[in-house]
XYZ file of C-alpha atoms in Angstrom:
389
model
C 114.417 -42.402 157.790
C 113.930 -45.632 159.700
C 116.553 -46.998 162.121
C 117.226 -49.882 159.790
C 117.867 -47.726 156.857
C 120.064 -45.439 158.948
C 122.211 -48.316 160.056
C 122.499 -49.679 156.528
C 123.478 -46.206 155.228
C 126.096 -45.815 157.879
C 127.583 -49.233 157.247
C 127.658 -48.614 153.509
C 129.469 -45.317 153.956
C 132.014 -46.826 156.322
C 132.680 -49.687 153.910
C 133.235 -47.273 151.011
C 135.580 -45.131 153.075
C 137.508 -48.241 154.119
C 137.580 -49.373 150.478
C 139.133 -46.090 149.413
C 141.649 -46.297 152.245
C 142.715 -49.777 151.054
C 143.394 -48.426 147.587
C 145.515 -45.701 149.102
C 147.492 -48.453 150.826
C 147.959 -50.217 147.442
C 149.268 -47.044 145.797
C 151.470 -46.156 148.832
C 153.149 -49.535 148.690
C 153.646 -49.342 144.957
C 155.292 -45.913 144.992
C 157.282 -46.465 148.177
C 158.606 -49.800 146.908
C 159.634 -48.105 143.649
C 161.444 -45.417 145.575
C 163.080 -47.505 148.337
C 163.787 -50.978 147.012
C 166.900 -51.891 145.044
C 168.665 -48.686 146.043
C 171.727 -48.655 148.296
C 172.488 -45.283 149.860
C 176.122 -44.118 149.222
C 178.528 -45.188 151.995
C 182.235 -44.787 152.404
C 184.386 -47.799 153.331
C 185.355 -46.208 156.704
C 181.643 -46.117 157.695
C 181.304 -49.880 157.292
C 181.469 -50.972 160.903
C 182.260 -54.506 161.942
C 179.190 -56.852 162.035
C 178.489 -60.039 163.994
C 176.137 -62.304 162.052
C 174.226 -64.784 164.211
C 172.808 -67.767 162.348
C 170.549 -70.061 164.488
C 170.346 -73.511 162.901
C 168.110 -76.563 163.519
C 168.521 -79.623 161.316
C 169.561 -79.727 157.657
C 167.514 -78.307 154.826
C 168.315 -79.428 151.266
C 169.525 -75.894 150.496
C 171.322 -75.289 153.793
C 174.825 -75.684 152.428
C 174.367 -73.291 149.487
C 172.502 -70.799 151.656
C 175.229 -70.689 154.338
C 177.960 -70.533 151.746
C 176.727 -67.172 150.489
C 177.572 -65.697 153.919
C 181.246 -66.857 153.551
C 181.398 -64.910 150.228
C 180.183 -61.539 151.468
C 182.191 -58.573 150.213
C 182.486 -56.675 153.472
C 185.609 -55.498 155.266
C 185.003 -56.878 158.754
C 182.432 -59.372 159.928
C 182.169 -62.620 161.884
C 179.815 -65.566 161.434
C 178.416 -67.172 164.651
C 176.545 -70.384 163.957
C 174.298 -71.789 166.719
C 172.899 -75.321 167.074
C 170.954 -76.734 169.974
C 172.791 -80.033 170.621
C 175.802 -82.025 169.405
C 173.672 -84.507 167.454
C 172.358 -81.847 165.008
C 173.497 -82.724 161.439
C 173.836 -78.988 160.703
C 177.127 -79.180 162.591
C 178.814 -81.134 159.775
C 177.589 -78.593 157.243
C 179.026 -75.671 159.224
C 182.304 -77.454 159.871
C 182.797 -78.293 156.220
C 182.256 -74.595 155.268
C 184.581 -73.326 158.013
C 187.261 -75.674 156.628
C 186.588 -74.541 153.051
C 186.875 -70.823 153.901
C 189.583 -70.611 156.645
C 190.113 -66.897 156.132
C 186.521 -66.115 157.175
C 186.024 -65.386 160.902
C 183.481 -68.074 161.782
C 182.640 -69.924 164.997
C 180.227 -72.709 165.977
C 178.286 -72.722 169.246
C 176.658 -75.951 170.438
C 174.040 -75.906 173.201
C 171.266 -73.606 174.387
C 170.899 -71.226 177.284
C 167.280 -71.162 178.529
C 166.008 -67.625 179.033
C 162.337 -68.182 178.066
C 160.027 -70.233 175.880
C 161.460 -68.790 172.631
C 163.695 -71.565 171.268
C 165.314 -69.285 168.701
C 166.441 -66.829 171.391
C 167.645 -69.696 173.653
C 169.746 -70.967 170.681
C 171.314 -67.619 169.911
C 172.210 -66.356 173.403
C 175.670 -67.879 173.661
C 176.628 -66.506 170.263
C 175.217 -63.108 171.110
C 177.196 -62.952 174.350
C 180.400 -63.848 172.459
C 179.890 -61.381 169.619
C 182.698 -58.846 169.294
C 181.269 -56.199 167.016
C 178.877 -53.280 167.810
C 176.438 -54.291 165.089
C 174.439 -57.523 165.292
C 172.652 -59.275 162.446
C 170.197 -62.013 163.165
C 169.732 -64.147 160.040
C 167.510 -67.234 159.620
C 169.054 -70.437 158.270
C 166.898 -70.472 155.129
C 168.263 -67.212 153.796
C 170.817 -66.613 151.147
C 172.614 -63.316 150.576
C 174.140 -61.529 147.637
C 177.743 -60.550 148.144
C 176.778 -56.860 148.692
C 173.706 -57.464 150.916
C 175.503 -56.752 154.251
C 176.848 -53.459 152.696
C 173.322 -52.564 151.693
C 172.017 -53.133 155.197
C 174.778 -51.172 156.913
C 174.465 -48.324 154.464
C 170.833 -47.864 155.591
C 172.004 -47.057 159.122
C 172.144 -43.455 160.200
C 172.577 -41.870 163.654
C 168.808 -41.954 164.171
C 168.298 -45.478 162.829
C 168.734 -48.323 165.317
C 167.453 -51.311 163.357
C 167.517 -52.261 159.708
C 165.356 -55.094 158.410
C 164.873 -56.781 155.116
C 161.486 -57.144 153.490
C 160.736 -60.916 153.254
C 160.851 -62.320 149.766
C 161.794 -65.666 148.204
C 164.250 -67.083 145.627
C 163.159 -68.665 142.340
C 162.548 -72.382 142.905
C 160.737 -75.145 141.008
C 157.112 -76.146 141.477
C 153.755 -74.553 142.111
C 154.317 -74.278 145.883
C 157.346 -72.017 145.216
C 155.255 -69.849 142.815
C 152.527 -69.672 145.408
C 154.930 -68.469 148.176
C 156.546 -65.924 145.784
C 153.219 -64.425 144.755
C 152.180 -64.059 148.415
C 155.414 -62.351 149.456
C 155.417 -60.205 146.306
C 151.817 -59.016 146.700
C 149.886 -59.158 149.997
C 152.950 -59.350 152.232
C 154.845 -56.741 150.241
C 151.887 -54.378 150.254
C 151.415 -54.503 153.964
C 155.174 -54.390 154.676
C 155.952 -51.431 152.454
C 152.952 -49.304 153.317
C 153.383 -49.942 157.078
C 157.077 -49.001 156.905
C 156.328 -45.865 154.979
C 153.727 -44.852 157.531
C 156.048 -45.576 160.419
C 154.200 -48.710 161.706
C 156.236 -51.480 163.276
C 156.377 -54.226 160.619
C 159.715 -55.831 161.496
C 160.361 -59.442 160.826
C 163.260 -61.197 162.413
C 164.397 -63.363 159.527
C 167.047 -60.756 158.658
C 167.626 -57.686 160.712
C 170.605 -55.522 161.785
C 170.661 -53.940 165.209
C 172.853 -51.703 167.325
C 174.201 -53.938 170.186
C 174.524 -51.156 172.692
C 170.888 -50.161 172.350
C 169.808 -53.751 172.636
C 171.871 -54.050 175.824
C 170.064 -51.018 177.264
C 166.805 -52.933 176.700
C 168.052 -55.915 178.677
C 170.028 -57.734 176.059
C 168.742 -60.488 173.806
C 167.741 -62.552 176.826
C 165.024 -60.037 177.727
C 163.099 -61.072 174.599
C 163.035 -64.787 175.266
C 159.532 -64.536 176.792
C 158.043 -63.634 173.378
C 157.573 -65.816 170.290
C 157.508 -62.758 168.040
C 160.803 -61.457 169.283
C 161.382 -59.416 166.129
C 158.337 -57.170 166.733
C 159.541 -56.476 170.290
C 163.101 -55.845 169.209
C 161.736 -53.045 167.076
C 159.460 -51.729 169.822
C 162.501 -51.601 172.184
C 164.434 -49.465 169.669
C 161.491 -47.136 169.153
C 161.140 -46.650 172.876
C 164.822 -45.584 172.914
C 164.109 -42.989 170.256
C 165.497 -44.829 167.277
C 163.681 -45.464 163.987
C 163.561 -48.761 162.165
C 163.930 -48.899 158.292
C 163.977 -51.466 155.582
C 167.100 -52.009 153.468
C 167.145 -51.813 149.655
C 167.481 -55.534 149.080
C 164.680 -57.955 150.125
C 165.519 -60.995 152.251
C 165.792 -63.994 149.949
C 164.280 -67.116 151.514
C 165.536 -70.282 149.900
C 163.959 -73.307 151.648
C 164.686 -76.595 150.083
C 161.582 -78.278 151.515
C 158.296 -76.561 150.827
C 154.627 -77.308 150.013
C 151.347 -75.515 149.916
C 150.213 -77.027 153.153
C 153.399 -76.200 155.077
C 153.154 -72.660 153.792
C 149.526 -72.364 154.953
C 150.751 -73.458 158.423
C 153.231 -70.611 158.472
C 150.474 -68.092 157.515
C 148.213 -69.461 160.224
C 151.070 -69.148 162.808
C 151.859 -65.597 161.788
C 148.184 -64.575 161.946
C 147.827 -65.919 165.477
C 150.976 -64.032 166.609
C 149.743 -60.792 164.961
C 146.305 -60.976 166.605
C 147.840 -61.704 170.055
C 149.924 -58.538 169.803
C 147.398 -56.317 168.029
C 143.867 -57.700 168.752
C 142.094 -55.232 166.442
C 143.717 -57.225 163.535
C 141.168 -59.970 164.240
C 138.453 -57.743 162.734
C 140.412 -55.605 160.324
C 142.467 -58.281 158.488
C 139.554 -60.341 157.038
C 137.549 -57.424 155.766
C 140.556 -55.846 154.072
C 141.251 -58.958 151.953
C 140.390 -58.714 148.237
C 137.416 -61.105 148.021
C 135.563 -60.239 151.214
C 136.215 -56.574 150.729
C 134.866 -56.897 147.186
C 131.669 -58.609 148.331
C 130.978 -56.091 151.048
C 131.695 -52.975 148.954
C 129.642 -54.376 146.076
C 126.606 -54.241 148.356
C 127.630 -50.788 149.581
C 127.971 -49.461 146.016
C 124.628 -50.844 145.024
C 123.012 -49.367 148.124
C 124.529 -45.902 147.732
C 124.834 -45.558 143.983
C 122.608 -48.216 142.410
C 125.628 -49.800 140.792
C 125.531 -53.403 139.588
C 127.125 -55.402 142.439
C 128.445 -58.035 139.952
C 130.076 -55.416 137.749
C 131.514 -53.597 140.714
C 132.891 -56.817 142.242
C 134.543 -57.915 138.951
C 136.123 -54.494 138.380
C 137.299 -54.459 141.986
C 139.060 -57.842 141.633
C 140.525 -56.962 138.288
C 142.066 -53.691 139.566
C 143.388 -55.476 142.700
C 144.977 -58.169 140.495
C 146.620 -55.557 138.133
C 148.084 -53.493 140.972
C 149.347 -56.656 142.702
C 151.050 -57.683 139.447
C 152.715 -54.211 139.152
C 153.854 -54.388 142.774
C 155.479 -57.732 142.253
C 157.342 -56.361 139.224
C 158.628 -53.643 141.538
C 159.756 -56.269 144.079
C 161.447 -58.270 141.291
C 162.988 -55.087 139.887
C 161.898 -56.063 136.405
C 159.814 -58.650 134.517
C 158.546 -61.652 136.495
C 160.323 -64.958 136.118
C 156.959 -66.814 136.215
C 154.329 -66.776 133.539
C 151.195 -64.591 133.768
C 149.085 -67.815 133.999
C 151.120 -69.071 136.987
C 150.764 -65.689 138.636
C 147.009 -65.708 138.042
C 146.430 -69.202 139.476
C 148.617 -68.630 142.487
C 147.090 -65.185 143.115
C 143.478 -66.583 142.928
C 144.306 -69.450 145.298
C 145.918 -67.029 147.818
C 143.003 -64.581 147.767
C 140.367 -67.372 147.884
C 142.058 -69.062 150.900
C 142.570 -65.834 152.943
C 139.295 -65.990 154.895
C 139.569 -69.749 155.592
C 143.153 -69.412 156.842
C 142.171 -66.430 159.038
C 139.378 -68.508 160.664
C 141.819 -71.344 161.241
C 144.244 -68.960 162.855
C 141.675 -67.685 165.318
C 140.242 -71.050 166.231
C 142.855 -71.700 168.910
C 145.561 -69.845 170.859
C 148.137 -72.656 170.396
C 151.007 -72.448 167.936
C 153.125 -75.251 166.562
C 156.712 -74.037 165.798
C 159.667 -76.262 165.125
C 157.909 -79.328 166.482
C 157.014 -77.587 169.738
C 153.690 -76.329 170.930
C 153.103 -72.888 172.516
C 150.143 -71.057 173.919
C 150.198 -67.331 173.087
C 148.596 -64.837 175.442
C 147.508 -61.271 174.820
C 150.520 -58.986 174.477
C 152.555 -61.593 172.618
C 153.714 -63.480 175.693
C 154.166 -67.135 175.147
C 154.405 -70.330 177.204
C 155.397 -73.742 175.994
C 152.682 -76.445 176.271
């Protein structure tokens, strides 16, 4: 056998092994999601500890009022709401004040001003509220989230003596327009697949949009201020808990993002930012992520199947895409806990656009080390460390 044929054979075998591994990930996410999501472990009222919910705010989103109001309606015995804004000219202040006046029986406070502990603006915004929190459990919740009245109970019920951090799997509410469908399909397929399978396998996949943490363990790690040097503070929160011997788990209810301002382009910018952050923390992702996407994986394994088994590459590719599509559709039904609220045609168009754009967005993400986040520019270095430009 010539050297060239030996290299080709090796590459073809590696690709087929990787292809089989990806299908295992698909099935793992599907079955784990069916088992874990939309299930709240039994919990007695006396086990529902007090919770301090920190809400960092910047500006007013069209849905901000209705999103924040859901936190005033939580059915939970003891919790406090700690709202944070960066300066006294922020219009979010009026929204918070109106809700505090509307629900005087809810323990809620407003903090104005930042405490600089690093380049992470979100951490700087939350520090004063964190230092004033009175309960042993801390929830960090983004401004664009809404909660069901039993969501906090669901998160606390997922705690156990060995669990230090509970996070919600990112998802989105139903909204109007194609951009909303596009986001929902992404979070219900590609994002959900990676999130569920990683959590099942014990891989750190924490996102900080909604997570509950033990305050005493966080204090042992240096407190919230110790994470101000990172942009992806959520990932390093989880790493700190793991180092202390605690596990991190997802709760039964997904996190419901409900942005009032959205578009396909703005969503692409979010995907690019997240890809840059992931690659700075785990460099091997630069190579692995693109080749594990549906279209590129299909092209590569079509060649490998033809080389190894003399299979028609076009037939193999079409079957590969069809199976990927069907399993993604089933996974999104698991996330929705029932039939989809969008048509099959809308799902198809959004799914095709997402899969077709994956390689382009990945290349955009790796074209620079700079990140634009909340109108500020940052340069991310290896290890996830960030500095403002």
